[in-house]
Tab-separated table of C-alpha atoms in Angstrom:
chain	number	residue	atom	x	y	z
S	328	MET	CA	-0.296	0.031	-0.052
S	329	THR	CA	1.278	3.934	-0.526
S	330	VAL	CA	1.942	5.313	2.490
S	331	ASN	CA	0.843	8.692	3.736
S	332	SER	CA	2.539	11.772	2.316
S	333	ALA	CA	2.184	13.254	5.714
S	334	SER	CA	3.431	9.950	7.363
S	335	LEU	CA	6.226	10.075	10.273
S	336	CYS	CA	9.525	10.962	9.169
S	337	PHE	CA	12.674	9.559	11.126
S	338	ARG	CA	15.660	11.620	10.777
S	339	ASN	CA	16.985	13.830	13.385
S	340	LYS	CA	14.181	12.864	15.725
S	341	THR	CA	14.721	12.063	19.768
S	342	ILE	CA	12.933	9.177	20.174
S	343	LEU	CA	11.680	7.262	23.712
S	344	ALA	CA	12.361	3.625	23.219
S	345	PRO	CA	10.400	0.711	23.636
S	346	MET	CA	10.510	-0.829	27.218
S	347	VAL	CA	8.300	-3.446	28.608
S	348	ARG	CA	6.124	-2.093	31.686
S	349	VAL	CA	7.482	1.284	30.833
S	350	GLY	CA	6.357	2.210	27.836
S	351	THR	CA	2.711	2.749	28.728
S	352	LEU	CA	0.813	5.875	27.881
S	353	PRO	CA	1.693	7.918	30.819
S	354	MET	CA	5.507	7.632	30.232
S	355	ARG	CA	5.073	7.960	26.622
S	356	LEU	CA	2.959	11.278	26.925
S	357	LEU	CA	5.717	12.509	29.238
S	358	ALA	CA	8.256	12.279	27.076
S	359	LEU	CA	6.299	14.198	24.856
S	360	ASP	CA	6.031	17.092	27.237
S	361	TYR	CA	9.451	17.352	27.762
S	362	GLY	CA	10.068	17.351	23.725
S	363	ALA	CA	10.556	13.600	22.705
S	364	ASP	CA	9.719	14.068	18.899
S	365	ILE	CA	8.441	9.973	18.492
S	366	VAL	CA	7.692	7.842	21.329
S	367	TYR	CA	7.375	3.658	21.173
S	368	CYS	CA	4.475	1.468	23.258
S	369	GLU	CA	6.070	-1.608	25.321
S	370	GLU	CA	5.907	-4.675	22.811
S	371	LEU	CA	2.761	-6.452	22.654
S	372	ILE	CA	2.730	-10.166	21.572
S	373	ASP	CA	0.731	-10.580	18.338
S	374	LEU	CA	-1.624	-13.592	19.791
S	375	LYS	CA	-2.382	-11.283	22.362
S	376	MET	CA	-3.722	-7.838	20.674
S	377	LEU	CA	-5.397	-10.536	18.137
S	378	GLN	CA	-8.221	-11.216	21.361
S	379	CYS	CA	-8.676	-7.636	21.713
S	380	LYS	CA	-11.470	-5.245	20.895
S	381	ARG	CA	-11.073	-1.781	19.674
S	382	VAL	CA	-13.183	0.534	22.560
S	383	VAL	CA	-13.647	3.942	22.546
S	384	ASN	CA	-13.200	5.059	26.075
S	385	GLU	CA	-15.382	8.497	26.237
S	386	VAL	CA	-14.575	8.787	30.239
S	387	LEU	CA	-10.810	9.196	29.498
S	388	GLY	CA	-10.636	10.121	26.025
S	389	THR	CA	-8.591	7.432	24.758
S	390	VAL	CA	-8.939	4.244	22.622
S	391	ASP	CA	-8.284	1.584	24.370
S	392	PHE	CA	-7.831	-2.366	23.176
S	393	VAL	CA	-9.273	-4.297	25.969
S	394	ALA	CA	-8.266	-8.219	26.143
S	395	PRO	CA	-11.628	-10.528	26.997
S	396	ASN	CA	-11.253	-10.646	30.746
S	397	ASP	CA	-11.405	-6.792	30.504
S	398	ARG	CA	-7.647	-5.613	30.648
S	399	VAL	CA	-6.663	-2.665	28.462
S	400	VAL	CA	-3.929	-4.143	26.632
S	401	PHE	CA	-2.875	-1.010	24.969
S	402	ARG	CA	-4.698	2.298	25.637
S	403	THR	CA	-3.764	5.825	23.163
S	404	CYS	CA	-4.930	9.142	23.104
S	405	ALA	CA	-5.242	11.576	20.497
S	406	LYS	CA	-2.290	13.714	21.943
S	407	GLU	CA	0.069	11.370	20.973
S	408	LYS	CA	-1.576	9.774	17.496
S	409	ASP	CA	1.024	11.705	15.074
S	410	SER	CA	3.997	10.529	17.520
S	411	VAL	CA	3.471	6.831	18.687
S	412	VAL	CA	4.894	3.877	17.455
S	413	PHE	CA	2.842	0.441	18.079
S	414	GLN	CA	5.755	-2.004	18.557
S	415	MET	CA	4.592	-5.734	18.319
S	416	GLY	CA	6.277	-9.119	19.381
S	417	THR	CA	5.696	-11.445	16.268
S	418	ALA	CA	6.787	-14.435	14.512
S	419	ASP	CA	3.894	-14.356	12.193
S	420	ALA	CA	3.730	-12.570	9.160
S	421	GLU	CA	-0.229	-12.785	8.905
S	422	ARG	CA	-0.986	-12.319	12.395
S	423	ALA	CA	1.403	-9.407	12.514
S	424	LEU	CA	-0.540	-7.899	9.222
S	425	THR	CA	-3.808	-8.790	11.435
S	426	VAL	CA	-2.289	-6.984	14.343
S	427	ALA	CA	-1.437	-3.889	12.284
S	428	GLN	CA	-4.474	-3.291	10.767
S	429	LEU	CA	-6.527	-3.493	13.693
S	430	VAL	CA	-4.353	-0.118	15.365
S	431	GLU	CA	-3.208	1.711	12.097
S	432	ASN	CA	-5.433	3.786	12.510
S	433	ASP	CA	-4.617	5.168	16.208
S	434	VAL	CA	-0.699	5.130	15.914
S	435	ALA	CA	1.677	7.357	13.917
S	436	ALA	CA	3.844	3.915	12.861
S	437	ILE	CA	4.393	0.147	13.097
S	438	ASP	CA	7.636	-1.683	14.512
S	439	VAL	CA	8.323	-5.225	14.859
S	440	ASN	CA	10.450	-6.344	17.800
S	441	MET	CA	13.939	-8.170	16.250
S	442	GLY	CA	15.953	-7.618	19.054
S	443	CYS	CA	14.885	-8.551	22.373
S	444	PRO	CA	16.813	-11.419	24.050
S	445	LYS	CA	14.679	-12.450	26.508
S	446	GLU	CA	13.265	-16.329	26.747
S	447	TYR	CA	9.998	-15.615	26.800
S	448	SER	CA	10.059	-13.639	23.109
S	449	THR	CA	13.063	-15.786	21.842
S	450	LYS	CA	11.614	-19.175	22.704
S	451	ALA	CA	8.124	-18.396	20.475
S	452	GLY	CA	10.599	-17.492	17.627
S	453	MET	CA	10.264	-13.762	18.447
S	454	GLY	CA	12.373	-10.776	18.809
S	455	ALA	CA	15.856	-11.924	18.541
S	456	ALA	CA	15.242	-15.072	17.197
S	457	LEU	CA	14.176	-13.393	13.845
S	458	LEU	CA	17.823	-12.199	13.752
S	459	SER	CA	19.041	-15.719	12.295
S	460	ASP	CA	16.045	-15.839	10.298
S	461	PRO	CA	16.391	-13.618	7.742
S	462	ASP	CA	13.788	-14.954	5.289
S	463	LYS	CA	10.948	-14.622	8.054
S	464	ILE	CA	12.243	-11.364	8.740
S	465	GLU	CA	11.704	-10.154	4.926
S	466	SER	CA	7.992	-11.927	4.854
S	467	ILE	CA	6.977	-10.051	8.022
S	468	LEU	CA	8.227	-6.847	6.848
S	469	SER	CA	7.310	-7.149	3.256
S	470	THR	CA	3.753	-8.107	4.004
S	471	LEU	CA	3.262	-5.390	6.687
S	472	VAL	CA	4.503	-2.693	4.150
S	473	LYS	CA	2.068	-4.201	1.388
S	474	GLY	CA	-0.456	-4.577	3.360
S	475	ILE	CA	-1.254	-0.726	5.577
S	476	CYS	CA	-0.851	2.857	5.184
S	477	LYS	CA	1.370	3.394	8.347
S	478	PRO	CA	5.172	3.202	8.268
S	479	VAL	CA	7.047	-0.048	9.129
S	480	THR	CA	9.916	0.128	11.069
S	481	CYS	CA	11.847	-2.659	12.916
S	482	LYS	CA	14.676	-2.576	15.993
S	483	ILE	CA	17.523	-4.972	15.604
S	484	ARG	CA	20.465	-6.061	17.628
S	485	ILE	CA	23.840	-6.536	16.081
S	486	LEU	CA	24.688	-10.039	15.032
S	487	PRO	CA	28.371	-11.691	15.422
S	488	SER	CA	30.114	-9.900	12.733
S	489	LYS	CA	29.918	-6.393	10.987
S	490	GLU	CA	29.178	-7.743	7.729
S	491	GLU	CA	26.907	-10.070	9.222
S	492	THR	CA	24.814	-6.940	10.624
S	493	ILE	CA	25.478	-4.805	7.278
S	494	SER	CA	23.765	-7.739	5.297
S	495	LEU	CA	20.838	-8.163	7.640
S	496	ALA	CA	20.081	-4.134	7.558
S	497	LYS	CA	20.316	-4.184	3.378
S	498	THR	CA	17.880	-7.345	3.241
S	499	ILE	CA	15.966	-5.509	5.624
S	500	GLU	CA	15.929	-1.972	3.373
S	501	LYS	CA	14.998	-3.559	0.508
S	502	THR	CA	11.653	-4.663	1.932
S	503	GLY	CA	10.379	-0.937	2.200
S	504	VAL	CA	10.923	0.134	5.665
S	505	ALA	CA	10.792	3.414	6.775
S	506	ALA	CA	13.738	3.172	9.512
S	507	ILE	CA	15.784	0.488	11.078
S	508	ALA	CA	16.795	0.968	15.241
S	509	VAL	CA	19.738	-0.528	15.741
S	510	HIS	CA	20.568	-1.556	19.606
S	511	GLY	CA	24.570	-1.277	19.555
S	512	ARG	CA	24.775	-4.773	21.427
S	513	LYS	CA	25.031	-8.763	20.526
S	514	LYS	CA	21.669	-10.451	21.708
S	515	GLU	CA	23.918	-12.057	24.836
S	516	GLU	CA	25.402	-8.650	25.848
S	517	ARG	CA	23.473	-6.483	28.822
S	518	PRO	CA	23.829	-2.740	29.412
S	519	GLN	CA	27.361	-3.023	31.004
S	520	HIS	CA	28.405	-4.326	28.275
S	521	PRO	CA	30.378	-1.395	25.925
S	522	VAL	CA	27.613	0.078	23.049
S	523	HIS	CA	29.191	-0.756	19.573
S	524	CYS	CA	28.940	2.888	18.280
S	525	ASP	CA	31.435	1.466	15.086
S	526	VAL	CA	28.695	-1.281	13.993
S	527	ILE	CA	26.056	1.659	14.109
S	528	LYS	CA	27.598	3.864	11.944
S	529	ALA	CA	28.562	0.981	9.631
S	530	ILE	CA	25.169	0.503	9.239
S	531	SER	CA	24.665	4.232	8.987
S	532	GLU	CA	26.702	4.486	6.297
S	533	ALA	CA	25.557	1.356	4.464
S	534	VAL	CA	22.349	1.903	3.708
S	535	SER	CA	19.945	4.951	2.730
S	536	VAL	CA	17.014	3.909	4.777
S	537	PRO	CA	17.290	6.156	8.315
S	538	VAL	CA	19.254	4.305	10.953
S	539	ILE	CA	18.172	4.991	14.538
S	540	ALA	CA	20.946	4.567	17.324
S	541	ASN	CA	20.234	2.909	20.562
S	542	GLY	CA	21.983	1.494	23.639
S	543	GLY	CA	24.146	4.857	24.469
S	544	SER	CA	22.653	5.393	27.983
S	545	HIS	CA	25.168	3.602	30.225
S	546	ASP	CA	28.050	4.953	27.714
S	547	PHE	CA	27.137	8.141	26.553
S	548	ILE	CA	23.520	9.696	27.580
S	549	LYS	CA	23.303	11.823	30.923
S	550	GLU	CA	21.946	15.006	30.001
S	551	TYR	CA	20.228	16.296	26.608
S	552	SER	CA	23.216	17.379	25.265
S	553	ASP	CA	24.742	13.604	24.540
S	554	LEU	CA	22.245	12.656	22.540
S	555	GLU	CA	23.852	14.534	19.935
S	556	ALA	CA	27.337	13.229	20.750
S	557	PHE	CA	25.417	9.310	20.279
S	558	GLN	CA	24.462	10.638	17.326
S	559	GLN	CA	27.620	11.972	15.956
S	560	ALA	CA	29.716	8.596	17.197
S	561	THR	CA	27.193	6.667	15.089
S	562	ALA	CA	26.426	8.682	12.125
S	563	ALA	CA	22.721	7.759	12.831
S	564	SER	CA	20.090	9.981	11.402
S	565	SER	CA	17.914	9.603	14.858
S	566	VAL	CA	18.611	8.883	18.751
S	567	MET	CA	16.604	6.419	20.855
S	568	VAL	CA	16.993	6.219	24.602
S	569	ALA	CA	15.354	3.790	26.777
S	570	ARG	CA	17.186	3.399	30.821
S	571	ALA	CA	18.154	7.289	30.522
S	572	ALA	CA	14.653	7.840	29.579
S	573	MET	CA	13.130	5.545	32.040
S	574	TRP	CA	15.069	7.482	35.285
S	575	ASN	CA	14.054	10.845	34.080
S	576	PRO	CA	12.538	11.276	31.374
S	577	SER	CA	12.833	15.050	31.092
S	578	ILE	CA	16.278	13.786	29.419
S	579	PHE	CA	14.413	14.863	26.200
S	580	ARG	CA	14.564	18.294	27.618
S	581	LYS	CA	16.917	20.995	25.912
S	582	GLU	CA	16.748	23.535	28.677
S	583	GLY	CA	18.261	20.460	30.615
S	584	PRO	CA	16.636	18.106	33.269
S	585	GLN	CA	13.910	18.594	35.619
S	586	PRO	CA	14.104	17.873	39.503
S	587	LEU	CA	13.118	14.315	39.893
S	588	ASN	CA	10.221	14.944	42.674
S	589	ASN	CA	9.002	17.543	39.360
S	590	VAL	CA	9.228	14.575	37.337
S	591	ILE	CA	7.345	12.594	39.260
S	592	GLN	CA	4.483	14.703	40.203
S	593	GLU	CA	3.939	15.331	36.524
S	594	TYR	CA	3.873	11.673	35.773
S	595	ILE	CA	1.280	10.377	38.334
S	596	LYS	CA	-0.676	13.169	36.766
S	597	TYR	CA	-1.066	11.164	33.638
S	598	ALA	CA	-1.234	8.000	35.563
S	599	VAL	CA	-4.810	9.223	37.246
S	600	ARG	CA	-5.749	11.209	34.607
S	601	TYR	CA	-5.850	7.898	32.372
S	602	ASP	CA	-6.468	5.780	34.837
S	603	ASN	CA	-2.683	3.855	34.446
S	604	HIS	CA	-3.027	0.410	36.973
S	605	TYR	CA	-1.251	1.158	39.922
S	606	THR	CA	0.688	-1.609	40.194
S	607	ASN	CA	2.262	-0.250	36.557
S	608	THR	CA	2.259	3.336	37.933
S	609	LYS	CA	4.615	1.932	41.015
S	610	TYR	CA	6.913	-0.245	38.791
S	611	CYS	CA	7.460	3.061	36.546
S	612	LEU	CA	8.236	5.185	39.728
S	613	CYS	CA	10.430	2.458	41.319
S	614	GLN	CA	12.405	2.949	38.322
S	615	MET	CA	12.715	6.715	38.474
S	616	LEU	CA	13.518	6.466	42.256
S	617	ARG	CA	16.247	4.183	42.165
S	618	GLU	CA	18.818	4.777	45.555
S	619	GLN	CA	15.996	6.325	47.136
S	620	LEU	CA	13.884	3.444	47.033
S	621	GLU	CA	15.870	2.071	50.521
S	622	ASN	CA	14.335	5.370	52.125
S	623	ALA	CA	10.926	5.802	54.141
S	624	GLN	CA	9.353	6.937	51.127
S	625	GLY	CA	10.540	4.500	48.775
S	626	LYS	CA	9.511	1.934	51.828
S	627	LYS	CA	6.158	3.957	51.063
S	628	LEU	CA	5.793	3.504	47.876
S	629	HIS	CA	6.671	-0.497	47.673
S	630	ALA	CA	3.867	-0.950	49.902
S	631	ALA	CA	1.125	1.181	48.074
S	632	GLN	CA	-2.222	-0.731	46.731
S	633	SER	CA	-3.447	1.627	45.047
S	634	LEU	CA	-3.259	4.828	43.124
S	635	GLU	CA	-4.169	6.793	45.903
S	636	GLU	CA	-2.354	5.717	48.284
S	637	ILE	CA	0.354	6.546	45.768
S	638	CYS	CA	-0.641	9.889	45.604
S	639	GLU	CA	-1.175	10.283	49.263
S	640	ILE	CA	2.584	9.444	49.464
S	641	PHE	CA	3.815	12.137	47.172
S	642	GLU	CA	1.607	14.737	48.584
S	643	MET	CA	-0.759	14.386	45.849
S	644	GLY	CA	-3.763	12.972	47.793
S	645	SER	CA	-5.921	16.196	47.147
S	646	PHE	CA	-5.136	15.771	43.308
S	647	TYR	CA	-6.724	12.294	42.922
S	648	LYS	CA	-9.682	13.104	44.647
S	649	GLU	CA	-10.414	16.187	42.574
S	650	THR	CA	-9.721	14.147	39.465
S	651	SER	CA	-11.480	11.199	40.376
S	652	ALA	CA	-14.438	13.367	41.242
S	653	LEU	CA	-13.976	14.946	37.606
S	654	LEU	CA	-14.025	11.345	36.088
S	655	GLU	CA	-16.747	10.002	37.876
S	656	ALA	CA	-19.031	12.979	36.849
S	657	ARG	CA	-17.953	12.435	33.251
S	658	LYS	CA	-19.187	8.815	33.480
S	659	ALA	CA	-22.144	9.885	35.107
S	660	SER	CA	-23.052	12.679	32.474
S	661	LEU	CA	-22.668	10.084	29.938
S	662	GLU	CA	-24.257	7.860	31.340
S	663	THR	CA	-27.310	10.234	31.753
S	664	LYS	CA	-26.822	11.094	27.937
S	665	ASP	CA	-26.739	7.065	27.024
S	666	GLN	CA	-30.016	6.929	29.449
S	667	GLY	CA	-31.820	10.083	27.200
S	668	GLU	CA	-31.155	8.492	23.913
S	669	ASP	CA	-32.262	5.016	25.089
S	670	ASP	CA	-35.240	6.340	26.614
S	671	GLN	CA	-36.083	7.827	23.114
S	672	LEU	CA	-35.695	4.498	21.564
S	673	GLU	CA	-37.315	2.701	24.112
S	674	ASP	CA	-39.644	-0.407	23.214
S	675	VAL	CA	-43.183	-0.266	24.669
S	676	ASP	CA	-43.663	-3.257	24.577
S	677	VAL	CA	-40.994	-3.633	27.652
S	678	ILE	CA	-41.758	-2.473	30.914
S	679	THR	CA	-38.800	-0.313	32.332
S	680	MET	CA	-37.588	-0.181	36.293
S	681	ALA	CA	-34.618	1.694	37.574
S	682	VAL	CA	-33.311	-0.566	39.823
S	683	LYS	CA	-29.951	-2.099	40.150
S	684	PHE	CA	-29.002	-5.226	42.009
S	685	ASP	CA	-26.825	-5.532	45.401
S	686	LYS	CA	-26.167	-8.964	46.722
S	687	ARG	CA	-25.363	-7.528	49.883
S	688	GLU	CA	-29.065	-6.948	50.337
S	689	TYR	CA	-30.002	-10.585	49.871
S	690	PRO	CA	-29.303	-13.796	52.046
S	691	LEU	CA	-26.570	-15.927	50.855
S	692	GLN	CA	-27.528	-18.259	48.110
S	693	ILE	CA	-31.044	-16.024	47.382
S	694	THR	CA	-31.299	-14.228	44.380
S	695	PRO	CA	-34.027	-12.297	42.843
S	696	LYS	CA	-33.456	-15.211	39.685
S	697	MET	CA	-34.375	-17.491	41.834
S	698	CYS	CA	-37.257	-16.059	43.513
S	699	LEU	CA	-38.911	-15.171	40.152
S	700	LEU	CA	-38.174	-18.676	38.747
S	701	GLU	CA	-39.714	-20.056	42.043
S	702	TRP	CA	-42.683	-17.742	41.422
S	703	CYS	CA	-43.033	-18.800	37.693
S	704	ARG	CA	-42.875	-22.752	38.969
S	705	LYS	CA	-45.729	-21.718	41.328
S	706	GLU	CA	-48.043	-20.090	39.014
S	707	LYS	CA	-47.561	-22.543	36.374
S	708	HIS	CA	-46.190	-20.038	33.801
S	709	PRO	CA	-42.932	-21.204	31.451
S	710	GLN	CA	-39.948	-20.535	32.951
S	711	PRO	CA	-38.397	-16.884	32.209
S	712	VAL	CA	-36.321	-15.997	29.552
S	713	TYR	CA	-33.332	-13.826	29.956
S	714	GLU	CA	-31.845	-11.654	26.603
S	715	THR	CA	-28.560	-9.861	27.090
S	716	ILE	CA	-27.089	-7.744	24.865
S	717	GLU	CA	-23.694	-6.010	25.198
S	718	ARG	CA	-23.241	-1.993	24.311
S	719	PRO	CA	-19.861	-2.118	21.759
S	720	GLY	CA	-18.797	1.631	23.458
S	721	ASP	CA	-18.254	0.588	26.953
S	722	ARG	CA	-19.026	-2.947	26.996
S	723	LEU	CA	-21.793	-2.904	29.531
S	724	PHE	CA	-24.456	-5.171	29.609
S	725	ARG	CA	-28.388	-4.963	29.863
S	726	SER	CA	-30.921	-7.886	29.796
S	727	VAL	CA	-34.680	-8.290	29.196
S	728	VAL	CA	-36.586	-11.069	30.890
S	729	THR	CA	-39.568	-12.546	29.485
S	730	VAL	CA	-42.302	-14.079	31.978
S	731	ALA	CA	-45.866	-14.891	30.889
S	732	GLU	CA	-45.263	-13.407	27.533
S	733	GLN	CA	-44.444	-9.470	29.055
S	734	LYS	CA	-40.904	-8.104	29.121
S	735	TYR	CA	-39.008	-6.689	31.700
S	736	ARG	CA	-35.912	-4.651	31.927
S	737	SER	CA	-33.847	-2.180	34.493
S	738	SER	CA	-32.881	1.167	32.799
S	739	PHE	CA	-29.318	0.548	34.111
S	740	TRP	CA	-26.476	-0.847	31.799
S	741	GLU	CA	-23.930	-3.444	34.107
S	742	LYS	CA	-20.892	-4.704	34.263
S	743	SER	CA	-21.787	-7.723	33.776
S	744	LYS	CA	-24.756	-10.306	31.963
S	745	LYS	CA	-25.389	-11.704	35.406
S	746	LEU	CA	-25.714	-8.370	37.012
S	747	ALA	CA	-28.051	-7.409	34.124
S	748	GLU	CA	-30.253	-10.537	34.201
S	749	GLN	CA	-30.404	-9.913	37.832
S	750	ALA	CA	-31.729	-6.640	37.711
S	751	ALA	CA	-34.099	-7.366	35.064
S	752	ALA	CA	-35.623	-9.804	37.840
S	753	ILE	CA	-35.900	-7.237	39.883
S	754	ALA	CA	-37.601	-4.777	37.922
S	755	CYS	CA	-39.975	-8.035	36.841
S	756	LEU	CA	-40.713	-9.161	40.597
S	757	ARG	CA	-41.599	-5.467	41.905
S	758	THR	CA	-43.724	-4.743	38.679
S	759	LEU	CA	-45.516	-8.041	39.665
S	760	GLY	CA	-45.730	-7.495	43.705
S	761	VAL	CA	-43.488	-10.404	44.416
S	762	PRO	CA	-41.361	-10.687	47.031
S	763	GLU	CA	-37.576	-10.597	45.534
S	764	GLY	CA	-35.939	-11.979	48.670
S	765	LYS	CA	-34.121	-9.060	50.466
S	766	ARG	CA	-33.132	-9.490	53.586
S	767	SER	CA	-35.191	-6.622	54.513
S	768	GLU	CA	-38.243	-8.143	53.259
S	769	GLU	CA	-40.758	-10.727	55.289
S	770	ALA	CA	-39.317	-14.258	54.668
S	771	SER	CA	-40.677	-15.105	50.897
S	772	PRO	CA	-41.701	-18.501	49.900
S	773	LEU	CA	-38.675	-19.453	48.383
S	774	VAL	CA	-36.716	-18.509	51.918
S	775	ASN	CA	-39.407	-20.221	54.120
S	776	LYS	CA	-38.602	-23.129	51.727
S	777	ARG	CA	-35.134	-23.050	52.367
S	778	LYS	CA	-35.554	-22.590	56.420
S	779	ARG	CA	-38.006	-25.760	56.141
S	780	HIS	CA	-35.879	-27.915	54.125
S	781	ASP	CA	-32.435	-26.567	56.134
S	782	GLN	CA	-34.253	-27.984	59.401
S	783	GLU	CA	-35.159	-31.073	57.918
S	784	LEU	CA	-31.725	-31.848	57.437
S	785	LEU	CA	-30.660	-30.370	60.748
S	786	HIS	CA	-33.239	-32.781	62.389
S	787	ASN	CA	-32.129	-35.835	60.285
S	788	GLY	CA	-28.764	-35.201	62.074
S	789	GLU	CA	-26.570	-34.543	58.980
S	790	HIS	CA	-23.694	-32.171	59.430
S	791	ARG	CA	-23.369	-28.597	58.671
S	792	GLU	CA	-20.754	-29.771	55.769
S	793	GLU	CA	-23.877	-31.612	53.947
S	794	LEU	CA	-26.263	-29.003	54.803
S	795	LEU	CA	-24.105	-26.360	52.748
S	796	ALA	CA	-22.900	-28.773	50.012
S	797	GLU	CA	-26.873	-29.447	49.381
S	798	ALA	CA	-27.973	-25.663	49.457
S	799	ALA	CA	-24.952	-25.037	46.648
S	800	LEU	CA	-26.559	-27.782	44.823
S	801	CYS	CA	-29.713	-26.564	44.943
S	802	TRP	CA	-28.554	-23.233	43.824
S	803	VAL	CA	-26.734	-24.036	40.504
S	804	LYS	CA	-29.602	-26.439	40.093
S	805	VAL	CA	-32.220	-23.769	39.762
S	806	ALA	CA	-29.920	-20.406	38.614
């Protein structure tokens, strides 16, 4: 496919490197604020992304790629759309293309990780394992270049010899990629080993495609002026920074780095605004604090179990409360808007009631669905039929229950199918004037039936364990 003429340029850029657990949305946005031109997300595995749904999160103003277990695998926003590169881990051209097509409208470019030396990546044939399979590299990159409209790049490590590395770079260049990022170490080398600037320079001189130099944090990069020194030493088109940016993302600031405490506070603001998971937030903050982790503040951070606790540690408790209140208000406003739209499309044949199910209001193993089923049996009606739909925008659920040819539902959308069905059952029971089994009600026939059954078991000398097992079995059959 033809790459958009306004596509991302990889010459004379400062770039945030892809880093596992670090390159999430708060860090990427902060790097852009401090002057980075391009930001890479952390490596995301193709098989994981293939399970995801694209969801527009109107509360946060983000686009989320959400796994079946509701975990957000990749989150991005308009602010970084023209600067973020999506890096994937893959060993299959067709899978890579499917993932790239899933995300390409929300990112600026697609990158393939061909340099990760970790076992979890190489044992699946991804990362640095690809370096020994140039045919597969050519297949993956060519498929991507031909199949999407955004620029395609890859990130490699150097091979055992300079000549082999140059040969690989030329093979990659022929696929039509927009740039090649080169980590100047072999796959068995680690950060403490010197970066091979001479090999990166040889690659830069051998190919016409932009070469992005990476791996200079240990030997070169301590402040912004060092980025230029590393670029000159490697003759590269651009410089990519990993650990130096992880320690302090204001490394991208031309005027010089900001005090770490200021950087941390700005990072936390993004983490709260974009609902970043507290474990990821804590991990990134630990990388910034480094030697300070053993002081009182660092120990408190280690013990934190929520974003709110993290904010309290850094004296940002009021910011957390204010931002959370704003997000809740935005969510409520959107729900009200959605409700108004739902009301305009309301099915006149469905009786609707504003009710929710709270399991704390019901005795153990008694639910509205059970009470409704028991009532239908007593009245010799067919058993209730539930129809549940999922709203694509936010993945919330609403259920309609049909009883005696009449339909009932709650006006609220719920987080799960089970909650939606219970709410529909409540709407039906309250409309019919039938007890729903709440603790506050006088004992319903179902509760009395359970009590009589339990008393009989006790009277017959059965053990408590058998009583609980019998009750659980009964619950499974009814539900």
